XYZ file of C-alpha atoms in Angstrom:
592
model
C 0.000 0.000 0.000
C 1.242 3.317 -0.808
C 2.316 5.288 1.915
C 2.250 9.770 2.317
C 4.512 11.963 4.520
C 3.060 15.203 4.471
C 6.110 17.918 3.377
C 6.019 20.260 6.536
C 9.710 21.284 5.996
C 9.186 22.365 2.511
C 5.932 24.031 3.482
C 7.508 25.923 6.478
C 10.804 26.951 3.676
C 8.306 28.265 1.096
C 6.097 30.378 4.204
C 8.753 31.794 5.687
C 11.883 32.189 3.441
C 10.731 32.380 0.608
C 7.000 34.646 0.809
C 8.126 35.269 4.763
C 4.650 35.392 5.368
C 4.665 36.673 8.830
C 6.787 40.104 7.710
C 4.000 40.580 5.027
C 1.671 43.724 5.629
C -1.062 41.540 4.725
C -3.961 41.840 7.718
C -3.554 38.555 9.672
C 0.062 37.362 8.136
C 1.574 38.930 11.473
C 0.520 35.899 13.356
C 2.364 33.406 10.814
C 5.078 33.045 12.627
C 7.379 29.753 12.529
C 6.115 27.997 15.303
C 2.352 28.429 14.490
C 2.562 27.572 11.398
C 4.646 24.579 12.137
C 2.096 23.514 15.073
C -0.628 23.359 12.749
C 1.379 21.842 9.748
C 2.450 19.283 11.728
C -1.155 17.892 12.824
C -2.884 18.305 9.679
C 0.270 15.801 8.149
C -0.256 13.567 11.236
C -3.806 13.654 10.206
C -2.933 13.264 6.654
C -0.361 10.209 6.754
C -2.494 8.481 9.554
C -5.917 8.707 9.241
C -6.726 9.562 5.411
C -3.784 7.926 3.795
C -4.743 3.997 4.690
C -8.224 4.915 3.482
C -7.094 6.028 0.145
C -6.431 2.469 -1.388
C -10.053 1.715 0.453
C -12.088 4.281 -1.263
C -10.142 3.487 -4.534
C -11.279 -0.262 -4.221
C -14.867 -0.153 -2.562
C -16.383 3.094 -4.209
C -19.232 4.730 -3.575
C -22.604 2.655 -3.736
C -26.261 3.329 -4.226
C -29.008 1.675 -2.495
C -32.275 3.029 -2.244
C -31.802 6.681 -3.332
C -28.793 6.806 -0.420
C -25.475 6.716 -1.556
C -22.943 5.002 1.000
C -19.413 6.003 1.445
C -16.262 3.499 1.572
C -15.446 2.009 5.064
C -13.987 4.457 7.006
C -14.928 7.449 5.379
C -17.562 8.725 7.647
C -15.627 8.142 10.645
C -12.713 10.253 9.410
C -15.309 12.768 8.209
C -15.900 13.106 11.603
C -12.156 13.551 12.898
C -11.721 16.447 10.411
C -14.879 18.207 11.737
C -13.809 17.738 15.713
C -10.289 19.165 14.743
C -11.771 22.280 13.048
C -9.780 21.711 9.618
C -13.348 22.405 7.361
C -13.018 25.970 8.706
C -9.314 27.168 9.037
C -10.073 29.953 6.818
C -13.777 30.646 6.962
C -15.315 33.390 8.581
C -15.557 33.919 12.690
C -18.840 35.202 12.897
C -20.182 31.980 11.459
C -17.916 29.321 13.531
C -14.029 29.547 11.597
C -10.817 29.931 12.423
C -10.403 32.904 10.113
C -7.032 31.578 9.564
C -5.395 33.247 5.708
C -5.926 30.886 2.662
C -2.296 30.458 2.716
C -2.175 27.958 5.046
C -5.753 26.371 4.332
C -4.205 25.712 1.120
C -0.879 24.114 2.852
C -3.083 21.938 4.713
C -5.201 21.159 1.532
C -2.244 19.897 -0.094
C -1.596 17.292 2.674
C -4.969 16.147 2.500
C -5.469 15.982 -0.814
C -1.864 13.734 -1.097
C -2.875 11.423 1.458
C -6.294 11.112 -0.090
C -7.636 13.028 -3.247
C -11.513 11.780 -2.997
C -11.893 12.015 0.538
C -10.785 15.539 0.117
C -12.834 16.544 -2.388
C -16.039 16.549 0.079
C -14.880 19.384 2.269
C -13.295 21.294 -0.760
C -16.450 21.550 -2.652
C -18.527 23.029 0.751
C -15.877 25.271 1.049
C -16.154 26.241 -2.455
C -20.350 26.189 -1.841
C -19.757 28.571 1.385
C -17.561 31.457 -0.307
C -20.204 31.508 -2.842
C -23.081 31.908 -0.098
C -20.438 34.172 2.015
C -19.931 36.295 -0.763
C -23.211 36.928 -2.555
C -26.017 36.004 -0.045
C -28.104 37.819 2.833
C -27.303 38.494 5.806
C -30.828 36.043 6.448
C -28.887 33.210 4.156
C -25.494 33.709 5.583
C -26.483 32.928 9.230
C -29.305 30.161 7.895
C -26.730 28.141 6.017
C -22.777 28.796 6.545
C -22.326 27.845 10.049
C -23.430 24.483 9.466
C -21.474 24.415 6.026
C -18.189 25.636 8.184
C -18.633 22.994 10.358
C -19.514 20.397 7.477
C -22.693 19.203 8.866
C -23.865 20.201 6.259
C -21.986 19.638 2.988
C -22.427 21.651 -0.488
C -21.823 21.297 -4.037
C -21.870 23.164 -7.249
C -24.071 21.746 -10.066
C -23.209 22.992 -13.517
C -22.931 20.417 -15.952
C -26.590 18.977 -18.031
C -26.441 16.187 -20.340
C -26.408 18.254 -23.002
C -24.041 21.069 -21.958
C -20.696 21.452 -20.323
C -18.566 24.452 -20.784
C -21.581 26.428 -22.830
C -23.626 26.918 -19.922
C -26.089 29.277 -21.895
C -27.601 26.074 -23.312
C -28.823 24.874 -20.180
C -32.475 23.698 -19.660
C -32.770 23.446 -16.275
C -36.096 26.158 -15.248
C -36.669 27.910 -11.615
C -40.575 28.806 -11.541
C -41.020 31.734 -9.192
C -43.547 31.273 -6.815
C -45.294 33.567 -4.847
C -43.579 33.203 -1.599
C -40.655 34.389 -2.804
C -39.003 30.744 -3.385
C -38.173 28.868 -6.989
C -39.305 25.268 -8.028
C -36.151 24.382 -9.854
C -36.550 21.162 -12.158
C -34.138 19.714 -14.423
C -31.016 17.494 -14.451
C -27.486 17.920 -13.720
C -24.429 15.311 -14.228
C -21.216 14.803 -12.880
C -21.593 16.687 -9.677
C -18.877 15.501 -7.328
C -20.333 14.953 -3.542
C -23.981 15.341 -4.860
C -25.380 12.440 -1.900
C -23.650 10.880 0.624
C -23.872 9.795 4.074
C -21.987 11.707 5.937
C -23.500 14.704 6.724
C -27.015 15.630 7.976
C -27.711 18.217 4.843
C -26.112 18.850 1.555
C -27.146 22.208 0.239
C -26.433 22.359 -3.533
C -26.289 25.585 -5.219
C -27.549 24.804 -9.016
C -27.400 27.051 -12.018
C -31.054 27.710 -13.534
C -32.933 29.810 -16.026
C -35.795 31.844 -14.551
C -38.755 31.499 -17.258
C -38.594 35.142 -19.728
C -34.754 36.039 -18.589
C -32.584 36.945 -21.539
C -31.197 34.043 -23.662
C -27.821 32.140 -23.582
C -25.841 32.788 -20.291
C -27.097 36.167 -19.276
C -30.462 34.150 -18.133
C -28.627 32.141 -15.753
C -29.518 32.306 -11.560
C -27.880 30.951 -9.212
C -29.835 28.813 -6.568
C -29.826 27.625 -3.243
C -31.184 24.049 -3.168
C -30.749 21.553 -0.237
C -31.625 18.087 0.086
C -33.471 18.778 3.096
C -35.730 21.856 3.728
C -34.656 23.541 6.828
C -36.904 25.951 8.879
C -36.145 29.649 9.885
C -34.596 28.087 13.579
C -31.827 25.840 11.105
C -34.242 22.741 12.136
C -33.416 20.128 9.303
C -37.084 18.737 7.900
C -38.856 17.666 5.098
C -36.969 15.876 2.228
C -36.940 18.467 -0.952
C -37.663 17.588 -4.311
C -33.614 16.649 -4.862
C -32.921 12.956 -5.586
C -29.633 10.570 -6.988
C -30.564 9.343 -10.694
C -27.077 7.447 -10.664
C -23.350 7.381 -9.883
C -21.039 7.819 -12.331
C -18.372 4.414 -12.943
C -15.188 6.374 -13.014
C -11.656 6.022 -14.007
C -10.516 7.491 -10.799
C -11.901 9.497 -7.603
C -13.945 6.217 -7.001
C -14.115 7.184 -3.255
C -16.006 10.486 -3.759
C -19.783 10.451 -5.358
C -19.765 12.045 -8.595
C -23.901 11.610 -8.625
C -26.506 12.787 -11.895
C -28.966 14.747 -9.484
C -32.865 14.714 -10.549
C -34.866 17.881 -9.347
C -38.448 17.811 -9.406
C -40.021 20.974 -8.532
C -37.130 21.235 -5.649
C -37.632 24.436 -3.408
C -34.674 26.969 -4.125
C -33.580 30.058 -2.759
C -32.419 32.677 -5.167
C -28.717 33.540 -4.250
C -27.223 37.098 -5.635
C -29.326 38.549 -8.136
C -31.560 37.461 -10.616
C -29.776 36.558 -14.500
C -26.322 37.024 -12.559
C -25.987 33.106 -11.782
C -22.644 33.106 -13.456
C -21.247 36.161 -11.163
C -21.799 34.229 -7.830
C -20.614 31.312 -9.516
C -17.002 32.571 -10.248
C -16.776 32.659 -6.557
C -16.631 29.171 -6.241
C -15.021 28.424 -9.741
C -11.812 30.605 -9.346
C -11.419 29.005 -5.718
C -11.557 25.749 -6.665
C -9.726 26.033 -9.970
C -6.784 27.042 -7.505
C -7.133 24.253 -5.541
C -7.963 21.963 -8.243
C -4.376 23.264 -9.646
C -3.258 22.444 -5.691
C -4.721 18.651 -6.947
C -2.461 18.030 -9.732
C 0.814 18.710 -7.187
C -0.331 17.056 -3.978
C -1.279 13.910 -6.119
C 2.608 14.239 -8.040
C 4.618 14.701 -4.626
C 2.152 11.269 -3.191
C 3.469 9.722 -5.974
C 6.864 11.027 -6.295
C 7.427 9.576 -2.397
C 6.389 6.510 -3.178
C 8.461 6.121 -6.391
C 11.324 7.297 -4.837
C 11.248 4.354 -1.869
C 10.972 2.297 -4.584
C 13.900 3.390 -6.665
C 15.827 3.103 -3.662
C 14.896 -0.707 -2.864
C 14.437 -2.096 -6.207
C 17.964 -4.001 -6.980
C 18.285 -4.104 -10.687
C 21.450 -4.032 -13.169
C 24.429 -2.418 -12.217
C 25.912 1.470 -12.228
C 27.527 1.976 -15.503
C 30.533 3.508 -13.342
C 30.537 0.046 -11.219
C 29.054 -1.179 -8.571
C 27.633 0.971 -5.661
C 25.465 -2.189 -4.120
C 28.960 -4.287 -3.769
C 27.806 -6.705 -1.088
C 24.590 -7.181 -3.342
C 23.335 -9.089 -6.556
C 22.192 -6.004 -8.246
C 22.424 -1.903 -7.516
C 19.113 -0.144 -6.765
C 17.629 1.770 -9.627
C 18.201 4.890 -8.233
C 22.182 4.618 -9.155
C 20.550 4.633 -13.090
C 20.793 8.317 -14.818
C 17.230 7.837 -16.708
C 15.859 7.117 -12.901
C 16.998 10.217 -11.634
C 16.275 12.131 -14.235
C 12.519 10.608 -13.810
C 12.957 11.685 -9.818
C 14.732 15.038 -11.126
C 11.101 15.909 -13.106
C 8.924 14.736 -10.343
C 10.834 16.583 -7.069
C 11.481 19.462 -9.078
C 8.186 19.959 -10.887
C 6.279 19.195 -7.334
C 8.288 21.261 -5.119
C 8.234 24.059 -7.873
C 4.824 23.608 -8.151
C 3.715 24.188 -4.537
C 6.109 27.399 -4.324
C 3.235 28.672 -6.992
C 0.370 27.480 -5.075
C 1.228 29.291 -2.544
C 2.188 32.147 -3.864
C -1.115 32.205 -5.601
C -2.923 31.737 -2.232
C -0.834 34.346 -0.878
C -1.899 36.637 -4.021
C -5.743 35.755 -2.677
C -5.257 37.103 1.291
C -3.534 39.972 -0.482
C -6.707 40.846 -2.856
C -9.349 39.591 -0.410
C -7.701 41.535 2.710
C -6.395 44.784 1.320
C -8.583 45.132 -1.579
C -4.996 45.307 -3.547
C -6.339 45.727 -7.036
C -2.901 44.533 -9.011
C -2.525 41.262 -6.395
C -6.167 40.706 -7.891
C -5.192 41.550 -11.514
C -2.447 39.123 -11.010
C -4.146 36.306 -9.765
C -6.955 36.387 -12.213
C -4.060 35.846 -15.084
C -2.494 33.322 -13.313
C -5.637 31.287 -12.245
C -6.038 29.348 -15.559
C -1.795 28.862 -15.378
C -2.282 27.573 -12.065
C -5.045 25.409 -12.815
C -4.072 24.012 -16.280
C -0.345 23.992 -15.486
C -0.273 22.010 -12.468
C -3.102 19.864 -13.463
C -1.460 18.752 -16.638
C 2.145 18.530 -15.483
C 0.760 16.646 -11.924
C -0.568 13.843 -14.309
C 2.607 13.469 -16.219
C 4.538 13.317 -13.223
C 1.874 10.855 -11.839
C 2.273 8.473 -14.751
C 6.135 8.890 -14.383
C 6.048 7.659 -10.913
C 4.351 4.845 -12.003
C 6.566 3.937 -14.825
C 9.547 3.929 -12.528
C 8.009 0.713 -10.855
C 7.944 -1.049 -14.545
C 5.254 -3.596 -14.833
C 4.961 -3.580 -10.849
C 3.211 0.109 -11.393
C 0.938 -1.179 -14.118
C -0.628 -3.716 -11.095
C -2.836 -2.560 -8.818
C -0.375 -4.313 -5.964
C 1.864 -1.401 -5.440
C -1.218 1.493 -6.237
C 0.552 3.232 -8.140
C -2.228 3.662 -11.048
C -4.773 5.382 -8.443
C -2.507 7.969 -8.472
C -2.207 8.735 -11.975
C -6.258 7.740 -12.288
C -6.660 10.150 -9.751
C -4.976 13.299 -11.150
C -6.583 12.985 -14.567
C -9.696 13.884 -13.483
C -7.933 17.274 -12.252
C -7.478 18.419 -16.073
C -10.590 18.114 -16.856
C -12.806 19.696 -14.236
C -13.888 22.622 -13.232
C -13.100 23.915 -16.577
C -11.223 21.613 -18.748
C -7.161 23.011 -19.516
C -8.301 23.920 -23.381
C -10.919 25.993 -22.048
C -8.492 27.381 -19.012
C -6.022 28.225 -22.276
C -8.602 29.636 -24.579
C -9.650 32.034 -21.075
C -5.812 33.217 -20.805
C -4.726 33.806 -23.971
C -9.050 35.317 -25.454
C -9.472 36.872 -22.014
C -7.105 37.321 -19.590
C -3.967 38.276 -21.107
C -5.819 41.614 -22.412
C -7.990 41.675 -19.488
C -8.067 45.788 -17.911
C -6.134 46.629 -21.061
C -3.312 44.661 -19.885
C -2.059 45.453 -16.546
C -1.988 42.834 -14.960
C 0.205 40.907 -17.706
C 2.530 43.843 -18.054
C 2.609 44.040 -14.239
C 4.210 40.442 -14.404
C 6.347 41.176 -17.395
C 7.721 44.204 -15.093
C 7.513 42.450 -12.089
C 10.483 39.744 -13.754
C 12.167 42.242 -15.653
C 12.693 43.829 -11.725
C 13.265 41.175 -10.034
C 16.317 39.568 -12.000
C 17.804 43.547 -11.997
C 17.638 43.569 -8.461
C 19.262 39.744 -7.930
C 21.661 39.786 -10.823
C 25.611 39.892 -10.081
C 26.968 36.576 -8.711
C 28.499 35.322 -11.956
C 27.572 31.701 -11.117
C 24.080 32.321 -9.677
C 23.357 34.336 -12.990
C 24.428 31.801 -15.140
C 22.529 29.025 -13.259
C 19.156 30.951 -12.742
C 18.782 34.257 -13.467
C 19.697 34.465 -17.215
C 17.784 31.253 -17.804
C 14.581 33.277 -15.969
C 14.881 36.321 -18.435
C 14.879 34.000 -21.562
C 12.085 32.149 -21.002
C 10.530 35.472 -19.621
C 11.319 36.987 -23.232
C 9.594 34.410 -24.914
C 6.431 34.523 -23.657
C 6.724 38.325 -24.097
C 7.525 37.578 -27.684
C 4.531 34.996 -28.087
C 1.916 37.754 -26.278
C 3.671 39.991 -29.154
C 2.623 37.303 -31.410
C -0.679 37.404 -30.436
C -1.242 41.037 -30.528
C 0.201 41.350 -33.928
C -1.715 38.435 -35.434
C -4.445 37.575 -33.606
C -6.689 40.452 -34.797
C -6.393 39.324 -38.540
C -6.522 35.550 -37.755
C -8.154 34.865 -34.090
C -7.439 31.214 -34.656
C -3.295 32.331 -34.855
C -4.312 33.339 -30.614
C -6.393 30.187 -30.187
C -4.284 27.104 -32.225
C -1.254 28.783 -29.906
C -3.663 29.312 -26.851
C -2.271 25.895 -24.905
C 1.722 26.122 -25.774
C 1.319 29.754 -24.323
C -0.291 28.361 -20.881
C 2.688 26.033 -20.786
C 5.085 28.544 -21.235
C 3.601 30.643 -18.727
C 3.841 28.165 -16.085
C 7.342 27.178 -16.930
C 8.046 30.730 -16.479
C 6.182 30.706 -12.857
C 8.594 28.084 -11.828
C 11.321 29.166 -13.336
C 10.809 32.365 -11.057
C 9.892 30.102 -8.321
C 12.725 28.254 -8.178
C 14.582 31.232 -8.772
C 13.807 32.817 -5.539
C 13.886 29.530 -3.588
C 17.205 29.319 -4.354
C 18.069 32.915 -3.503
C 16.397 31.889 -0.285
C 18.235 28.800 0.104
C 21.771 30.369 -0.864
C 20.447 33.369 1.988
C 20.278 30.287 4.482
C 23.313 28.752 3.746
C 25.594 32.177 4.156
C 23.757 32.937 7.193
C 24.771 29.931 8.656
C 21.376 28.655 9.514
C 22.128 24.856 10.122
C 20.729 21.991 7.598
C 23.389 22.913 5.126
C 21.921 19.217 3.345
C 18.384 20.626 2.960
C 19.335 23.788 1.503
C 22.202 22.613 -0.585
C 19.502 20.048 -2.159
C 17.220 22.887 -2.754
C 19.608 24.704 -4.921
C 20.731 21.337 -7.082
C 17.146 20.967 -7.699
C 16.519 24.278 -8.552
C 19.211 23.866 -10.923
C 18.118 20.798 -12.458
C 14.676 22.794 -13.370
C 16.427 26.084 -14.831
C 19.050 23.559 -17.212
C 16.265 20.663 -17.964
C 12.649 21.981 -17.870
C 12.622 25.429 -18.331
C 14.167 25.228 -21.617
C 10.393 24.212 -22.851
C 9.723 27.373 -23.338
C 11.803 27.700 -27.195
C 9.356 24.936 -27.725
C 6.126 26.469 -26.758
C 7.068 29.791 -28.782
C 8.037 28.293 -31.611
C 4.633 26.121 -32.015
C 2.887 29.312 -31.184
C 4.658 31.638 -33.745
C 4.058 28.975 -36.326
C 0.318 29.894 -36.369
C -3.057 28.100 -36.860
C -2.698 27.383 -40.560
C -1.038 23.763 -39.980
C -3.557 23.210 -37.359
C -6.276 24.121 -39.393
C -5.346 22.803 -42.931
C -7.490 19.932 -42.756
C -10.969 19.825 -43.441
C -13.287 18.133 -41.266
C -13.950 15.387 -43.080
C -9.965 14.677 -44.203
C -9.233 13.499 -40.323
């Protein structure tokens, strides 16, 4: 069985030397310091490695089931559910006045990386009410907000999102689902919706779903879309949990992956709903909970990487086959371990780099949030608006590969469900497709984003490199190694934006055709300067003295590995951009 140590040390490196978190002027940050941070990191992994980790493999092999309209969780499930409520970890970040911690979504994101590692569909439960309870935090009444969240904070009640019809995915406007007013001020919402992850299960006493519907004579396509509060059971105006509403389980999905959460086809009949925000402005509240969860669905795709990374590298350390090319290392044995191979390491070499990289921009990007959300900082909300699709797409797509190159470092013995080594690469393919599959995340950066407040925000990050290498340039070596290789890859995904601008006007499809390559390169680029600045960090540490000269030393190697091996991806990416859309188009429909 595959085992998960959650990565405290590299959590507590990336807080505090690298964003030093607790210096910030953020509202809040000045309680970060080291030893809270630590305190907490260190439970949640205890949490992680010992109560959600041995249930992973079980939720992977049981599934969900449904009997009777109730769907039933794997063995175990429910009592864990039940640890993570008594320790509080639903609500680090949520709001006081409705029972959180009110703790930044720095570290709720830290701690959603550990549970996510040790178990990806047990996660996903508390994610999505979290997800649900910004939405109602955000855009509902003061009435709604003390009638619903401090239940949801607590996850006695859970929530969910429901998007998707049979008929309609991304193009939401298409929708059929209808919310009759009545004249009580309520909706009867009836129609369909698929694939909705946590839609019934048994461990909480409510779910409240918030479902996207078309009020009869709104405005056509996706300006007639509400948003509505729907629960499974009707509550009363004391919070007493009644009547079963008109919300029922038509199926559950048979999955590649995520087999331990409920991804449910939910049947309303007439269901009572609450309008939540403003009528026709569905999609508005809706963001809330979509750009929140496409950051931590981008927090998926590395969480599920470093589980599998770990559990490769033990591996690669105990598997004895064929010998060092420079002679034996394992003299008193019949073979060397595979880890004394180059094409091993440079498999590890992807993985720890791409994983460690990748949380440094996770949480960074949660960091960018507190910033927005606490300050009202309009460029830290600029900023994270362009990266959200990068971190999302990015970290979704690379987690998978990374995933799937754990596994092939265990040979046939990953291809068998023995070592469970597939769940993890099952697992993290679901993460680049949902909420908003990556072709629709590119299409969003390159047809939205990129020009989004007449482009600040993506000059803002142009300027924001071009600064930081002046201001960290002139150690000969540590230029060579990192900085020049960060302004080169920063110049070409100036030069394909350039592209864009110059040709995208005449042709769109030259923007769209290069629309993917140019999220890649972005994200190389994030790591790039994320590695970047954990090693300035790391080089900081070791001149200061600071002890752990092994951890540090390791961080720069790695950091080194990325800058030489991966970032050079990015002469790639701009040269399939610059090549335009008329190779990709060239073929008519029926030719393929």
């Amino acid at each position: 069985m595959p085992s998960y140590t959650a990565p405290v040390k590299d959590m507590q490196f990336i807080l505090h030397d690298v964003l030093k978190v607790s210096k910030s002027d953020v509202p809040g940050f000045d309680e970060l310091d080291a030893d809270f941070t630590g305190a907490i990191l260190e439970e949640a992994g205890k949490i992680a490695g010992e109560v959600l980790a041995p249930l992973n493999a079980v939720g992977d092999r049981e599934g969900c089931r449904l009997e009777n309209g109730v769907v039933y969780t794997p063995t175990g499930f429910k009592d864990a559910f039940d640890k993570m409520r008594e320790g509080g970890w639903t609500g680090l970040d949520c709001d006081p006045e409705y029972g959180g911690q009110g703790m930044p979504h720095v570290l709720a994101t830290a701690t959603g990386e550990m549970f996510t590692g040790a178990n990806m569909a047990f996660t996903m439960y508390q994610g999505l009410t979290h997800g649900a309870y910004s939405a109602i935090h955000a855009h509902g009444t003061d009435a709604q907000k003390a009638k619903w969240l401090p239940k949801m904070v607590s996850c006695e009640w859970t929530g969910t999102m429901n998007l998707t019809e049979p008929h309609c995915g991304t193009d939401l406007g298409l929708m059929r689902t209808k919310a009759e007013p009545q004249e009580n001020g309520t909706y009867k919402i009836t129609g369909q919706k698929i694939f909705i992850s946590a839609g019934e299960h048994d461990m909480s006493e409510n779910i409240v779903h918030l479902v996207l519907a078309k009020i009869p004579g709104g405005p056509d396509g996706i300006k007639g879309v509400s948003l509505f509060i729907v629960p499974k059971f009707l509550v009363d105006d004391e919070g007493n949990v009644g009547a079963r509403n008109g919300v029922s389980v038509g199926n559950i999905e048979e999955k590649m992956g995520i087999h331990g959460n409920a991804t449910c086809v939910m049947n309303y009949d007439a269901a009572e709903g609450y309008l939540l925000g403003e009528e026709h402005k569905g999609m508005r509240a809706m963001f809330t909970m979509m750009n929140e969860a496409r950051l931590g669905v981008g927090m998926q795709g590395l969480a599920v990487a470093e589980a599998a990374y770990q559990n490769a590298l033990e591996y690669a350390k105990d598997r004895l086959q064929g010998r060092a090319i420079t002679g034996p290392e394992n003299k008193d044995g019949p073979a060397d371990p595979i880890i004394v191979h180059p094409d091993i390491r440079r498999a590890l070499m992807d993985q720890k780099s791409f994983a460690e990289g990748g949380r440094a921009f996770a949480l960074w990007g949660a960091e960018m949030i507190d910033r927005s959300h606490r300050t009202g900082d309009a460029e830290a909300e600029g900023l994270i608006s362009l990266l959200t699709p990068v971190l999302k797409g990015f970290l979704t797509d690379q987690g998978f590969d990374m995933s799937v190159l754990a596994q092939q470092i265990y040979g046939g013995h990953g291809y068998i469900e023995e070592h469970g080594m597939s769940q993890f690469a099952r697992d993290a393919r679901i993460a680049m497709i949902y909420e908003g599959a990556n072709g629709v995340q590119a299409l969003d950066l390159v047809g939205r984003k990129l020009a989004a407040n007449g482009g600040k925000p993506a000059m803002a990050f142009f300027d924001m490199i071009k600064g930081f290498c002046k201001e960290n340039a002139g150690d000969e070596e540590f230029d060579k190694a990192f900085i020049e290789p960060l302004k080169s890859a920063s110049k070409h995904l100036q030069e394909a934006a350039m592209f864009f601008m110059q040709n995208g006007m005449k042709n769109p499809n030259h923007a769209l055709a290069g629309s993917y390559d140019f999220m890649h390169l972005f994200g190389h680029v994030c790591l790039g300067l994320m590695w970047t600045k954990m090693a300035l960090a790391a080089k900081a540490k070791l001149a200061e003295g600071a002890g752990d000269t092994a951890f540090y030393e390791t961080k720069i190697a790695t950091g080194r590995y990325y800058m030489a091996r991966r970032l050079p991806a990015t002469s790639m990416h701009l040269a399939r951009i610059t090549s335009g859309a008329d190779s990709v188009m060239a073929l008519d429909a029926a030719n393929f």
